[in-house]
Coordinates of C-alpha atoms and ligand atoms in Angstrom, one line a residue:
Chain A
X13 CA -3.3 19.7 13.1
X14 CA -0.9 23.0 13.7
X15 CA -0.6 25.6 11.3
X16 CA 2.7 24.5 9.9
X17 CA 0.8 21.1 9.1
X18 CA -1.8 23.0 7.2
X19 CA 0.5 25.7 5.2
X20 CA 2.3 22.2 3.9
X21 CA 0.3 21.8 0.5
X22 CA -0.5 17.7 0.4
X23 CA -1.6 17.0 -3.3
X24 CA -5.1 16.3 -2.8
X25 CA -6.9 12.3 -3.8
X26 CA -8.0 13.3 -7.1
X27 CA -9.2 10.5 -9.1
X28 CA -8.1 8.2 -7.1
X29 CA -11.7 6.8 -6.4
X30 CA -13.5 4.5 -9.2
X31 CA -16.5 5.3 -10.4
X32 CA -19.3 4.4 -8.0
X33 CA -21.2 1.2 -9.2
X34 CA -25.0 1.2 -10.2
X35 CA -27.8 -0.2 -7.7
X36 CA -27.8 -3.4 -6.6
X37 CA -29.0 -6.2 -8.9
X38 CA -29.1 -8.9 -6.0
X39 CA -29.8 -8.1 -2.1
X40 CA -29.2 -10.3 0.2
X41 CA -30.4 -10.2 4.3
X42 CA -29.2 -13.0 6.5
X43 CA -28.8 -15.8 4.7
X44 CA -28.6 -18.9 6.4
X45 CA -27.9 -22.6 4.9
X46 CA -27.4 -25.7 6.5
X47 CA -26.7 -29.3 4.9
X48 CA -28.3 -31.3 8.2
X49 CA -26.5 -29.8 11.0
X50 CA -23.7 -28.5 9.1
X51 CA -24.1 -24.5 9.3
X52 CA -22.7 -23.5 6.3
X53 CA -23.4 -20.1 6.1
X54 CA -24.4 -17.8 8.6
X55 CA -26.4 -14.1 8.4
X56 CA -24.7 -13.2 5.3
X57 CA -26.2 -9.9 4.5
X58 CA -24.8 -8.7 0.7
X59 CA -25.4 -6.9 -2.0
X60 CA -24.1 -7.4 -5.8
X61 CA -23.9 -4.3 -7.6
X62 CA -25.9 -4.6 -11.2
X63 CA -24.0 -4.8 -14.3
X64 CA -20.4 -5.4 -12.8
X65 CA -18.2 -8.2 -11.7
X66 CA -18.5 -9.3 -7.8
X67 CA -16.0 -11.9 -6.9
X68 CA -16.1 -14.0 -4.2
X69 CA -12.7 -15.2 -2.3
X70 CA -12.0 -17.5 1.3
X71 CA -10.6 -20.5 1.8
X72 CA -11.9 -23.8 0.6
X73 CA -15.3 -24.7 2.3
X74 CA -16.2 -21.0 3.6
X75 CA -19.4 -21.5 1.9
X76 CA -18.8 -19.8 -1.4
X77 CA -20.7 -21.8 -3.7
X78 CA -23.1 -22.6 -1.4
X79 CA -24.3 -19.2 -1.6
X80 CA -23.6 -19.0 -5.2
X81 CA -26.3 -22.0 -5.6
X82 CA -29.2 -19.7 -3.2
X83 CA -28.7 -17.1 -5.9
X84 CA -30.8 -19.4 -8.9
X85 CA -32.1 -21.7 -6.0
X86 CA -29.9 -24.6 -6.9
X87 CA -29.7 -25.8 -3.6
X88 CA -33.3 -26.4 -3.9
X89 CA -31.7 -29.7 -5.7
X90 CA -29.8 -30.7 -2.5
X91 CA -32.0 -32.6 -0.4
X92 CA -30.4 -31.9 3.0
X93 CA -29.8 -27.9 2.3
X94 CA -31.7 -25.8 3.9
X95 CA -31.8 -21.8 2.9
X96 CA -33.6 -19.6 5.4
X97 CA -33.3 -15.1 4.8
X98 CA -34.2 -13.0 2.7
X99 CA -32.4 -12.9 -1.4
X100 CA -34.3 -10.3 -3.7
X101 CA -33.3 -10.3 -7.3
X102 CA -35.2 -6.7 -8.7
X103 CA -36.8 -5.9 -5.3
X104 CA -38.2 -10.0 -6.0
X105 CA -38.0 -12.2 -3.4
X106 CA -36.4 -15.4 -5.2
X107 CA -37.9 -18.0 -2.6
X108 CA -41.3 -16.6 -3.3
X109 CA -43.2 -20.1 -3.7
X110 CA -45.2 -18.6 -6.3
X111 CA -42.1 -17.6 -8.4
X112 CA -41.3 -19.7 -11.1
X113 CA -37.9 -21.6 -10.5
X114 CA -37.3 -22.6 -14.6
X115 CA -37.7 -19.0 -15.4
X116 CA -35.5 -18.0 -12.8
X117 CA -32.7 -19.7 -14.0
X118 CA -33.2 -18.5 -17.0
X119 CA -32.5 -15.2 -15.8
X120 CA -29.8 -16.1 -13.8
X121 CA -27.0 -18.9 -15.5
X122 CA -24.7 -20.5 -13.9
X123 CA -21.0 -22.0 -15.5
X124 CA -19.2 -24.3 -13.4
X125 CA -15.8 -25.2 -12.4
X126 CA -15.3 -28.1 -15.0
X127 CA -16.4 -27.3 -18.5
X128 CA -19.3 -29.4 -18.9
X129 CA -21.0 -29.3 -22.6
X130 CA -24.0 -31.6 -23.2
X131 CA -22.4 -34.4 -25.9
X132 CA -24.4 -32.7 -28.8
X133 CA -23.2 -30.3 -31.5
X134 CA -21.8 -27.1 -31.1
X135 CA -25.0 -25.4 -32.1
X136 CA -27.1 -28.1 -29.9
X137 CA -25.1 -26.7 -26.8
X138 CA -26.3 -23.1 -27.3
X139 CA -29.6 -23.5 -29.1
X140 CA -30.3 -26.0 -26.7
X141 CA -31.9 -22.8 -23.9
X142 CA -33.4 -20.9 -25.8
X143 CA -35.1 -23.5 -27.5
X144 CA -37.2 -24.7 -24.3
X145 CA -37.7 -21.1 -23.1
X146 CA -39.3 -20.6 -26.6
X147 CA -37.0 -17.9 -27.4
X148 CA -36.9 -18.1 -31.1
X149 CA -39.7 -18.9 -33.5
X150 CA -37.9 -20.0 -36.2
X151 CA -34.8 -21.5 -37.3
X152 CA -33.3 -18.6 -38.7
X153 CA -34.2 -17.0 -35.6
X154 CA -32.2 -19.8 -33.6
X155 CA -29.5 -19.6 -35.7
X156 CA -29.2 -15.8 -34.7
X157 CA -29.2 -16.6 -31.4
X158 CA -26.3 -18.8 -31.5
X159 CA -24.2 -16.8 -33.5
X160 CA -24.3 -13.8 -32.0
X161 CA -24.0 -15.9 -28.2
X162 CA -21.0 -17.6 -29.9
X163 CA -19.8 -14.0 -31.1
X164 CA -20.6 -12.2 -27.2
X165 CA -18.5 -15.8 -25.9
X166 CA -15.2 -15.2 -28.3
X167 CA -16.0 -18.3 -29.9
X168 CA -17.5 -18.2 -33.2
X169 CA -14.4 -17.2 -35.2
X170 CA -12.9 -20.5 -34.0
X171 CA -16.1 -22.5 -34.4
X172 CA -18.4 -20.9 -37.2
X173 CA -16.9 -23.7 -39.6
X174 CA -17.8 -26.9 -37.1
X175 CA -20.9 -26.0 -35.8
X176 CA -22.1 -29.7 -35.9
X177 CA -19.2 -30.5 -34.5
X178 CA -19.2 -32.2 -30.9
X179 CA -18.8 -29.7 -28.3
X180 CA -16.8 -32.1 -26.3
X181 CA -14.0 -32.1 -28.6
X182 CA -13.2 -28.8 -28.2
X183 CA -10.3 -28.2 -26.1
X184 CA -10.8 -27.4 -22.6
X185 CA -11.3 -23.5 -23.1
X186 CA -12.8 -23.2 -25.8
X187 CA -15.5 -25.6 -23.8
X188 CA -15.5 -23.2 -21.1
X189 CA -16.3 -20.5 -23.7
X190 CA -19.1 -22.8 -25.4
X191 CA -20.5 -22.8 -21.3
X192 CA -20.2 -18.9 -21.4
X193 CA -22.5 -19.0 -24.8
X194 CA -25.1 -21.7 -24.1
X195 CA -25.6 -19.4 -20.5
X196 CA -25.8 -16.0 -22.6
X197 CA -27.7 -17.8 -25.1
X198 CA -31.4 -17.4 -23.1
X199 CA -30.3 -13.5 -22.3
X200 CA -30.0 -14.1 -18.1
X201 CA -29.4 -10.6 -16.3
X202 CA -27.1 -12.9 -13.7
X203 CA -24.5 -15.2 -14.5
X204 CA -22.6 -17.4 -12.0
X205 CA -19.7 -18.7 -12.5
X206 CA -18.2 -21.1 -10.1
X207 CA -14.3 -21.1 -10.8
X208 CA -14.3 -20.8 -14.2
X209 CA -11.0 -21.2 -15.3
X210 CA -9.5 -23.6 -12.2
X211 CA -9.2 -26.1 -15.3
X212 CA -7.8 -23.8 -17.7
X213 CA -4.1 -23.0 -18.9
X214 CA -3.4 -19.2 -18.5
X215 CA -4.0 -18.6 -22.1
X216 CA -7.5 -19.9 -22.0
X217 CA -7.6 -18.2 -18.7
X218 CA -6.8 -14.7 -20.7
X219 CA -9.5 -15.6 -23.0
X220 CA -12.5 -15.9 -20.5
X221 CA -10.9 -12.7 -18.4
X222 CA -11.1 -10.9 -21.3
X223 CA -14.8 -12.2 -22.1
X224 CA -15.9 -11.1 -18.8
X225 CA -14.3 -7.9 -19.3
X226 CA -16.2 -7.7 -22.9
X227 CA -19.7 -8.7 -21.2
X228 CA -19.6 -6.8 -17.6
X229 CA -21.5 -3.7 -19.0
X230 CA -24.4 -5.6 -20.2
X231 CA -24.8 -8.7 -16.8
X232 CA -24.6 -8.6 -13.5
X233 CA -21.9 -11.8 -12.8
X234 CA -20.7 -13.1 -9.9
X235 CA -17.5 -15.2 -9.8
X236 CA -15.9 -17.7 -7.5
X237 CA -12.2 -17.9 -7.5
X238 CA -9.3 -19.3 -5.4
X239 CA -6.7 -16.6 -7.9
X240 CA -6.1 -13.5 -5.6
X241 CA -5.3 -12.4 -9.4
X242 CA -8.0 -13.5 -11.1
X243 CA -10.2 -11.6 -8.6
X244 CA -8.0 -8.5 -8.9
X245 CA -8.1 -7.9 -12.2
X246 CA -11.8 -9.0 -13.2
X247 CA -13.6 -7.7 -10.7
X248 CA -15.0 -4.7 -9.0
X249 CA -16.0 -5.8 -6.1
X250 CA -15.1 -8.1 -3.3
X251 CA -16.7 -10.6 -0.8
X252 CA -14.2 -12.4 1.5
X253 CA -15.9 -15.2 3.2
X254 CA -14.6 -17.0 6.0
X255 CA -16.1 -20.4 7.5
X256 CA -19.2 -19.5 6.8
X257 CA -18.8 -15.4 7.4
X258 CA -18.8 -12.9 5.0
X259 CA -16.3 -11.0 6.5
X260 CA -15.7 -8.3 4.4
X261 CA -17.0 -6.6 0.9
X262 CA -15.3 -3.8 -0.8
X263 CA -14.2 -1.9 -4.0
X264 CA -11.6 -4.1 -5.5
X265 CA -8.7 -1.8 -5.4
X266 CA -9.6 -1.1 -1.5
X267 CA -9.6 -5.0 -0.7
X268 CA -6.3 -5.6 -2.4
X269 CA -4.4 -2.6 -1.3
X270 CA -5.8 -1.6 2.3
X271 CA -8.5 -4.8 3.5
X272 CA -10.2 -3.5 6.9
X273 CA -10.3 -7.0 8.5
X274 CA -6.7 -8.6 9.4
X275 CA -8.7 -12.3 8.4
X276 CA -9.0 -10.5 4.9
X277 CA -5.6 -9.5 5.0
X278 CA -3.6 -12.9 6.0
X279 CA -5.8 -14.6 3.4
X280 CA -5.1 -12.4 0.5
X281 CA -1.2 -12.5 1.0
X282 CA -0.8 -16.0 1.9
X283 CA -0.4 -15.5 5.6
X284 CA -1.2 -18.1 8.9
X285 CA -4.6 -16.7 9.8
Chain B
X20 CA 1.2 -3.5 12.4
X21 CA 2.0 -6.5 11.0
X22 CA 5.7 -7.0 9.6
X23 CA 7.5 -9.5 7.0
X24 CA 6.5 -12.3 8.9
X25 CA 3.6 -15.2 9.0
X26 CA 3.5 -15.7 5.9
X27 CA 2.8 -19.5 4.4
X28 CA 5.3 -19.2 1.8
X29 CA 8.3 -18.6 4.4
X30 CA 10.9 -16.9 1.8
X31 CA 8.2 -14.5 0.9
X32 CA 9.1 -13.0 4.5
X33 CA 12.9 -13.5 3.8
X34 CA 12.5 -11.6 0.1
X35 CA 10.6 -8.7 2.5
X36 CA 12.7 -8.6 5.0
X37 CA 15.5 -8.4 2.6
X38 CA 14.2 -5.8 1.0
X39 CA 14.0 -3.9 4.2
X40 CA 17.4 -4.6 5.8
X41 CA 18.8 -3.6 2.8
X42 CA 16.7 0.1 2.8
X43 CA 18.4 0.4 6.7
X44 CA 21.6 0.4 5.7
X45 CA 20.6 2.7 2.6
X46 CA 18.9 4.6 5.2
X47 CA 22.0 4.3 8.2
X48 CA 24.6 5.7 4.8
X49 CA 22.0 8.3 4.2
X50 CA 22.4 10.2 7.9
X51 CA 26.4 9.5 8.0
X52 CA 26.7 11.4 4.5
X53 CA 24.2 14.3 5.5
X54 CA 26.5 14.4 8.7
X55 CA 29.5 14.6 7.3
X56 CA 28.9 16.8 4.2
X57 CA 28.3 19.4 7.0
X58 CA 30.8 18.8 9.2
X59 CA 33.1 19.1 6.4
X60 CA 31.8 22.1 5.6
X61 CA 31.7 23.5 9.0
X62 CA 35.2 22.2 9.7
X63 CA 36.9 22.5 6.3
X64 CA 37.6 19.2 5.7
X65 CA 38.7 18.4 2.3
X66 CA 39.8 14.8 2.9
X67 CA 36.2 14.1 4.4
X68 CA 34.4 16.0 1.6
X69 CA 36.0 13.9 -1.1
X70 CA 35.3 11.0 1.2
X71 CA 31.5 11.9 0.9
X72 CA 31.5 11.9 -2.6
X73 CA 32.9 9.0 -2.8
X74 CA 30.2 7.2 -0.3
X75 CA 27.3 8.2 -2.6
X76 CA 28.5 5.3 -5.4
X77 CA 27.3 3.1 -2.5
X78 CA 24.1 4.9 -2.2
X79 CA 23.2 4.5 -6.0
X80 CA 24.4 1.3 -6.0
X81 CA 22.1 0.4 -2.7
X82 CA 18.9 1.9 -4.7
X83 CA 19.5 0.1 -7.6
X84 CA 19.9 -3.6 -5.4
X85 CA 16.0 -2.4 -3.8
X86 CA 14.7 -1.7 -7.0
X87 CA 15.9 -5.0 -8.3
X88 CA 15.1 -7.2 -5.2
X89 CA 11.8 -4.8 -5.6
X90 CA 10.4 -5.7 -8.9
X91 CA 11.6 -9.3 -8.8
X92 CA 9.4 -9.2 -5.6
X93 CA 6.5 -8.0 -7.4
X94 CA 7.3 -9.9 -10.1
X95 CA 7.6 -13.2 -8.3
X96 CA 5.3 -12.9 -5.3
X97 CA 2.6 -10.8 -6.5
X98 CA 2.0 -8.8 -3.0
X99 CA -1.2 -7.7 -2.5
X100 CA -2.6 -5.5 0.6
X101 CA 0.5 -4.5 3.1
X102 CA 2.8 -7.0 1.3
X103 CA 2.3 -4.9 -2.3
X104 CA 3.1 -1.8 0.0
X105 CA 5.8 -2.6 1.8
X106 CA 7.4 -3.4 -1.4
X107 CA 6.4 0.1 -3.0
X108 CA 6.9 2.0 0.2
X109 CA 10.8 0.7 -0.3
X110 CA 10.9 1.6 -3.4
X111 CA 10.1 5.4 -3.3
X112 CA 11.6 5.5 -0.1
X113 CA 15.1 4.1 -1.8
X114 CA 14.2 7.3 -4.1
X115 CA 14.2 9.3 -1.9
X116 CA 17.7 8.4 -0.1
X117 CA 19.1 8.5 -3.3
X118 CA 18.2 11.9 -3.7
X119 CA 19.4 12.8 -0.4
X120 CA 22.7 11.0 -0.9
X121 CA 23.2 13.0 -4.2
X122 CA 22.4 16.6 -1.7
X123 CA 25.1 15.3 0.1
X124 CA 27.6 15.2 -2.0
X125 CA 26.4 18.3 -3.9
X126 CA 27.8 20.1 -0.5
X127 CA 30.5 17.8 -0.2
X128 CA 31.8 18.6 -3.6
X129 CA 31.0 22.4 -2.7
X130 CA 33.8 22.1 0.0
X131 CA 36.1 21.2 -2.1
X132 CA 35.7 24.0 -4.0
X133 CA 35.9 26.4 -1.7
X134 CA 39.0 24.9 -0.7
X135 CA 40.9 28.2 -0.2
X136 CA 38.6 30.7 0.3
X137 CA 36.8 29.8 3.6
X138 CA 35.6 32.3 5.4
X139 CA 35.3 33.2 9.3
X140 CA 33.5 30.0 10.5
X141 CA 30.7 31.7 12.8
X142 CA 29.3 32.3 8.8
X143 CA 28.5 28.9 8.4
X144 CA 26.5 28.5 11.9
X145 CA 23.2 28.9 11.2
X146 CA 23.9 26.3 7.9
X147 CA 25.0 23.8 10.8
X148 CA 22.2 24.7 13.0
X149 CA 19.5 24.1 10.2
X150 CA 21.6 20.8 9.2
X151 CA 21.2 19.0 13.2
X152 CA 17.7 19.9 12.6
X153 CA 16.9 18.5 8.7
X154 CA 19.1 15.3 10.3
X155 CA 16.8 15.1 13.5
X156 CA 14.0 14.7 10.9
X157 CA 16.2 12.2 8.9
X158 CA 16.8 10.0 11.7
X159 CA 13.6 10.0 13.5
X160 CA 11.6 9.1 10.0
X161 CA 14.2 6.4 9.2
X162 CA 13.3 5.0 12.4
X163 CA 9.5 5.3 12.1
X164 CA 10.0 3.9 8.9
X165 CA 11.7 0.7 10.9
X166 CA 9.0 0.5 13.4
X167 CA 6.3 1.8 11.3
X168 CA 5.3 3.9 13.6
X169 CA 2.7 6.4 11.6
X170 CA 2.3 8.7 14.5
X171 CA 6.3 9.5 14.5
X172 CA 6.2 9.9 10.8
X173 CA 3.5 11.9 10.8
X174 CA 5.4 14.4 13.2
X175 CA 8.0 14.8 10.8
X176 CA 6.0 15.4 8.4
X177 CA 3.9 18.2 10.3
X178 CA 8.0 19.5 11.5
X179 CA 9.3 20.0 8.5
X180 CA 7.6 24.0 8.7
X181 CA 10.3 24.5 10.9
X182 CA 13.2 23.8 8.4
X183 CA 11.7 26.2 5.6
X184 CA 11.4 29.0 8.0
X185 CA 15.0 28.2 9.2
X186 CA 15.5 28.3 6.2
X187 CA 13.6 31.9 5.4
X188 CA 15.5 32.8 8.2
X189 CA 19.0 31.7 7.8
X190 CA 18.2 33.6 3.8
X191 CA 18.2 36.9 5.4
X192 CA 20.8 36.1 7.9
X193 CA 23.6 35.4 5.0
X194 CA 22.4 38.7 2.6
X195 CA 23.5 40.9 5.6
X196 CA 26.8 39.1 5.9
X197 CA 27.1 40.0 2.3
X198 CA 26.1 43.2 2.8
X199 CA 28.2 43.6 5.5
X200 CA 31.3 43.2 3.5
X201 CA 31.2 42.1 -0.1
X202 CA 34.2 39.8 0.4
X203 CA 32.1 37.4 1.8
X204 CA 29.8 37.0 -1.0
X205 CA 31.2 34.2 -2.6
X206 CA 31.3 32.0 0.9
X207 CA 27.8 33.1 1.7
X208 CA 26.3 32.2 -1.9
X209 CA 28.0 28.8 -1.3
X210 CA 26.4 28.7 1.9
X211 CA 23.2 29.7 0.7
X212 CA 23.2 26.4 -2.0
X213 CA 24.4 24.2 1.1
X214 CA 21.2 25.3 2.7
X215 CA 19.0 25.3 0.4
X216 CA 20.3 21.8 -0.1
X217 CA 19.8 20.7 3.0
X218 CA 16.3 22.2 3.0
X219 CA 15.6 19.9 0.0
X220 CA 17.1 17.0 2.4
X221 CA 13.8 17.8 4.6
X222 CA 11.6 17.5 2.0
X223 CA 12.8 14.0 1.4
X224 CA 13.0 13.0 5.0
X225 CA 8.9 14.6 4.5
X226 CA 8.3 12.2 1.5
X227 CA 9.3 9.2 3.2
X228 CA 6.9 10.3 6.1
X229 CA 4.5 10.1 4.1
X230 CA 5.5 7.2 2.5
X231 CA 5.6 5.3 6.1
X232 CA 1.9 6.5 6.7
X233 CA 0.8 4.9 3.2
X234 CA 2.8 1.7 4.1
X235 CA 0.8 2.0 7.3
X236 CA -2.8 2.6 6.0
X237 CA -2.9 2.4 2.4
X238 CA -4.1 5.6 2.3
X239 CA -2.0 9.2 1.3
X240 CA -1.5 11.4 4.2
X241 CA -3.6 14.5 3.6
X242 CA -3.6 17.5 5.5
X243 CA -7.7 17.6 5.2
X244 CA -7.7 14.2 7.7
X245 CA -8.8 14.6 10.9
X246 CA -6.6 13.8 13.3
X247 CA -9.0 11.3 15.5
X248 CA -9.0 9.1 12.4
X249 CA -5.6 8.5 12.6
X250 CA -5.5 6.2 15.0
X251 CA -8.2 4.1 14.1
X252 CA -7.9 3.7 10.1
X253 CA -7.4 0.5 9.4
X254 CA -7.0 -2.4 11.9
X255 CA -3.9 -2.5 14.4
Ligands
ADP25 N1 -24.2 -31.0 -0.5 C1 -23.6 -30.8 0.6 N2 -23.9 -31.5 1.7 C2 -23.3 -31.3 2.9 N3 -22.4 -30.4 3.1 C3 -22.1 -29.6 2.1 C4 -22.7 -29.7 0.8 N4 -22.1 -28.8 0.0 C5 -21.3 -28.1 0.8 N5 -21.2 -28.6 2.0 C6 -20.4 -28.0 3.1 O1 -20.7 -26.7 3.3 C7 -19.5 -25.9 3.5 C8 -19.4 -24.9 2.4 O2 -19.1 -25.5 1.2 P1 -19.0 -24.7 -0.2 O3 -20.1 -23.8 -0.3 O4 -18.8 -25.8 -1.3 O5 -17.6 -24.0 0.0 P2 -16.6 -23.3 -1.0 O6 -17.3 -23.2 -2.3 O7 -16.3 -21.9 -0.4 O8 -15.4 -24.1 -1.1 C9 -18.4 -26.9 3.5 O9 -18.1 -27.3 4.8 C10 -18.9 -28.1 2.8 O10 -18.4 -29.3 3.3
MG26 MG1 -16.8 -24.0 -4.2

């Protein structure tokens, strides 16, 4: 650049870069998973930043929840999957055959698209976990459990009154929320969510952004969702995925302001890829 | 570069493209007013002057359409990535052509003031010399703005040294007309606004460079990049 360019005083990028996020929780080193001789995802080599909010974005079938399920080995369930690579959870290889897969889920919970409480009580729903992981030794230590899950969840206020209640008749968020609290409920350091809100109206929506935001600090979470919104304002990272590709992973702001790959890029603002 | 186009939802690429036909004629009214302000002052024209002022209405009223059309795009749409530029690169390039419309017709109304007491015209030649420059900037950003073409607004951008030292220059040049003979003083302190204003006009047509190469890459143009990255920021 000439000396005229130089003289010229550019204000300089102050502050315009967000704080750099911790070590990562979850590593991942070419993953591979194929249902039979569908190749469902291919070499996908990641790493989720602990104690922040990952989203993950692509198109329907890119293999999103697919690799959402290697993360607490659900796919283990799915007869025809199979998960080949390397995913470390601590520095812990998670497909260690000697590693415990019920306490590895209670580390890492999972809350899916659809609401889905167990037909029980309120209380039942979240004293339910930590219950069979032995986390309390008494009632009134239960009973701690669940209210302060409730409380981390945004529900109790609204539910503190009912707690024998049903959960099922709760309306659709407020579900969701009671999902949020039974998965907090056995203290994971992971939780998955799957498209949280896809069944929710935007209020409801609001409420389980907002108790993400609340929770970030303290889990590592993970969450799948087709809002290009949704991703922008809950998360801190990005993984785009692309049949089966992950094709690009970045800082939030960087993915929706200047994405590096143009597949990124039509996908985000609704364009013919 | 990808432009307005492609997109699913097709009247997201109308409300875009809308949005940036409308900036080209902001941007066309822009260069005809910075072109006639000085020829009016160069050639005494009243009549033209006051024709100049009245153009600018038309400027505001063009920023104020983009900032509408603008934040009912954001609004609506939501652009993200280049979309969410483009919209924001209009909108402080409108700014910016507002700005230069009101320089304009602060030299337009300047002529009409002088009306009267107009000096020998060879006084006003280096304020016309420094004007074909600032409105060589003008254009050539407007039409890397168009295309955007990053490497044409970043030469306007690393140009605009040459209007402040014409500038500097053009200073000294009109104090020894006044010193020359003090009955030229009032002319050459009209002058020396006019320039000053049309030094100002470059540091618009410098803003919007900038503006084109943030459109472009989604990062500020800062004096600290190396050239070499340039060219490959970003994907084509
Ligand atoms: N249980 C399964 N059996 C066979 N194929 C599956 C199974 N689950 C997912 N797939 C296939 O794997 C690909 C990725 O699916 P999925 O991970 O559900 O995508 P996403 O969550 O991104 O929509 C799709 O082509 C889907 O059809
Ligand atoms: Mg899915």
């Amino acid at each position: 650049m000439d000396a005229t360019a130089v003289a010229k005083s550019a204000p300089a990028n102050i502050g315009a870069r967000p704080q750099p996020l911790g070590e990562p929780k979850i590593i991942a080193r070419d993953v591979n998973v194929h249902y039979g001789e569908k190749h469902a995802l291919k070499n996908v080599t990641l790493d989720v930043p602990e104690k922040a909010v990952m989203a993950f974005i692509g198109p329907s079938g890119c293999g999103k929840s697919t690799f959402l399920r290697c993360i607490n080995r659900m796919n283990d369930t799915v007869a025809s999957a199979k998960v080949s690579g390397l995913i470390q959870i601590d520095d812990q290889n998670i497909y260690d055959p000697s590693l415990d897969v019920v306490q590895l889920r209670a580390r890492v919970g999972m809350v899916f698209q659809k609401p889905n409480p167990f037909p029980k009580s309120i209380y039942e729903n979240v004293a339910y976990g930590p219950r069979i992981h032995g986390l309390a030794r008494n009632k009134a230590e239960l009973d701690e459990i669940v209210e302060s899950s409730l409380k981390k969840a945004s529900l109790w206020n609204e539910v503190k009154d009912r707690l024998n209640d049903t959960g099922t008749g709760l309306s659709g968020g407020q579900q969701q929320r009671l999902c949020i609290a039974r998965a907090i409920a056995v203290s994971p350091e992971i939780i998955l969510m799957d498209e949280p809100c896809s069944a929710l109206d935007p209020i409801a929506t609001a409420r389980v952004e907002e108790l993400i935001e609340e929770i970030r600090r303290n889990y590592t979470i993970v969450i799948v969702t087709h809002s290009m919104q949704q991703a922008a304002r809950v998360s801190q990272r990005v993984a785009f995925f692309h049949l089966g590709i992950l094709v690009e992973t970045g800082e939030t702001e960087k993915i929706f302001t200047s994405p590096n790959d143009k597949r990124t890029q039509d996908y985000i603002t609704g364009r013919f890829g | 570069m990808s432009l307005a186009d492609n997109h699913i939802v097709s009247s997201f690429d109308d409300d875009l493209n809308q949005l940036a036909d409308k900036l080209a004629e902001m941007g066309g009214l822009c260069e005809k007013l910075v072109g006639e302000s000085v020829d009016a002052l160069v050639r005494r024209d009243i009549p033209l002057a006051r024709r100049v002022i009245e153009w600018d209405r038309a400027i505001d009223r063009l920023q104020h359409e983009i900032e509408e059309r603008g934040i009912m795009t954001i609004a609506r749409r939501a652009p993200v990535a280049i979309d969410l530029r483009q919209v924001v690169g209009a909108l402080r390039i409108a700014n910016d052509l507002e700005r230069i419309g009101d320089l304009a017709k602060n030299i337009a109304k300047r002529v009409v003031a002088l009306d009267g007491q107009f000096q020998p015209p060879k006084l006003a030649g280096g304020v016309a010399h420094i004007a074909d420059l600032t409105l060589a900037q003008l254009k050539e950003v407007l039409d890397a703005y168009t295309r955007r073409d990053d490497k044409r607004a970043l030469e306007v951008w690393t140009h605009d040294g040459e209007i402040d030292a014409l500038y500097n220059s053009l200073f000294r040049e009109l104090l020894t007309y006044m010193m020359e003979d003090p009955r030229n003083i009032g002319f050459c302190a009209h002058l020396l606004f006019c320039a000053k204003n049309i030094e100002r006009i470059g540091d618009h047509a410098t803003n919007v460079a900038e503006t084109v190469y943030y459109v472009v890459h989604g990062v500020p143009l800062t004096e600290d990049r190396p050239k070499a990255d340039l060219v490959s920021a970003d994907f084509d």
